[in-house]
Amino acid sequence: MSEEGLLYICATPIGNLADITLRVLDTLKNVDFIAAEDTRHSRKLLNHYGIKTPLLSYHQHNERQRTAEIVQRLKNGEKGALISDAGMPGISDPGQVLIRECLAENIPIDVLPGPNAAITALVLSGMPADSFLYLGFLPTGKKERREVLAQVAELPYTLIIYEAPHRLLSTLEDILEILGEREAAVARELTKIHQQVHKGLISELLAEFQGVPPKGECCLLLAPYNAEKKTGEPAAWLEELRRLEEAGVDRKEAMKTVAKLYGIRKRDIYEACLVMEEKKGR
Ligand code: SAM
């Protein structure tokens, strides 16, 4: 009788080639085959570590057909590994179909932990990490994207979003409109030479990136919705604004602080000021 097959789900580096565990290296060396999202990309990693295990492609477009082939090989007693281009397979990457099929067929799987962009960004940003919601990539269609944002607008968790750099600005615009002002962070080029975390209010990040568009891979993090902040009415915002200005804070800064305090947009305060001035003028 043949040995029992097994599939290892292996996390690989998200930028820095040294971020790979000894167990993953050992496994990749010793399995019968490695299923990889992009074999040319993964070959570079394997060459770097002198690993000669045969590769087969397993990506979004051949996931179903390849799953059947891989499951058959595992049933025949082979041992295989699944890797993606970066980080943990199955997390905004192919893997789920194969994993579920193995489980359905009682083929044992094991996960070898390692790098993941979302967790790295969360910890590096200093955003609340006790409870968070991973959203992965938002839908690319504007309507669908805004629907998802509306669903999560009032959740008390840090939100983690993967975004392509060329879409970051329009995503931030939608977020500001639907979620209102709040603290945010953009973590770029994690584990690489130009790793950088940009922090600020959503409107500040928008202003920053309008000047210099972001480059490289990025994760966007949004502070949890704070229900307490939303209780203030326009009169309370204006009272806070007046108090800050009396204390010597200039209007721009004061508006920013009030927006943050109440989880609203600066534009809302500005409009409230106009309404108040109009009333006074009557
Ligand atoms: N499976 C991966 C993981 O475990 O994180 C995610 C793969 S997903 C296709 C790629 C997205 O992850 C990128 O668009 C970006 O949002 C994020 N990402 C991956 N590497 C990153 C890095 N070095 N710095 C910042 N974000 C990264």
CSV table of C-alpha atoms and ligand atoms in Angstrom, one decimal, residues 14-15 84 86-89 91-93 115-118 137 161-164 187-192 217-219, ligand 1:
chain,number,residue,atom,x,y,z
A,14,ILE,CA,6.4,39.1,0.9
A,15,GLY,CA,9.5,41.0,-0.2
A,84,SER,CA,1.7,31.6,-3.8
A,86,ALA,CA,3.9,36.0,-1.7
A,87,GLY,CA,2.7,35.4,1.8
A,88,MET,CA,0.1,32.8,2.8
A,89,PRO,CA,-1.6,30.9,0.1
A,91,ILE,CA,-5.3,34.7,1.7
A,92,SER,CA,-6.3,36.9,-1.3
A,93,ASP,CA,-4.4,34.2,-3.3
A,115,PRO,CA,4.8,36.0,6.3
A,116,ASN,CA,1.5,37.7,5.6
A,117,ALA,CA,1.1,41.3,4.5
A,118,ALA,CA,-2.0,42.1,6.5
A,137,PHE,CA,-9.2,43.5,-2.0
A,161,ILE,CA,-7.6,46.4,3.0
A,162,TYR,CA,-5.3,45.3,0.2
A,163,GLU,CA,-5.1,47.8,-2.6
A,164,ALA,CA,-3.2,48.3,-5.8
A,187,ALA,CA,1.9,50.4,4.8
A,188,ARG,CA,4.0,50.2,1.7
A,189,GLU,CA,6.8,47.9,0.5
A,190,LEU,CA,6.7,45.8,3.6
A,191,THR,CA,10.0,44.0,4.5
A,192,LYS,CA,11.7,45.7,1.5
A,217,GLU,CA,2.5,47.2,-3.0
A,218,CYS,CA,0.4,48.6,-0.2
A,219,CYS,CA,-2.0,47.7,2.6
B,1,SAM,N1,-1.1,36.0,0.2
B,1,SAM,C1,-0.6,37.3,0.5
B,1,SAM,C2,-0.5,37.6,2.0
B,1,SAM,O1,-0.5,36.6,2.7
B,1,SAM,O2,-0.4,38.7,2.4
B,1,SAM,C3,-1.4,38.4,-0.2
B,1,SAM,C4,-1.4,38.3,-1.7
B,1,SAM,S1,-2.3,39.6,-2.5
B,1,SAM,C5,-2.4,38.9,-4.2
B,1,SAM,C6,-1.2,40.8,-2.8
B,1,SAM,C7,-1.5,42.1,-2.0
B,1,SAM,O3,-0.9,41.9,-0.7
B,1,SAM,C8,-0.8,43.4,-2.5
B,1,SAM,O4,-1.6,44.0,-3.5
B,1,SAM,C9,-0.7,44.2,-1.3
B,1,SAM,O5,-2.0,44.8,-1.0
B,1,SAM,C10,-0.4,43.2,-0.2
B,1,SAM,N2,1.0,43.0,-0.1
B,1,SAM,C11,1.8,41.9,-0.5
B,1,SAM,N3,3.1,42.1,-0.2
B,1,SAM,C12,3.2,43.4,0.3
B,1,SAM,C13,4.2,44.2,0.8
B,1,SAM,N4,5.5,43.7,0.7
B,1,SAM,N5,4.0,45.4,1.2
B,1,SAM,C14,2.7,45.9,1.3
B,1,SAM,N6,1.6,45.2,0.9
B,1,SAM,C15,1.9,43.9,0.4
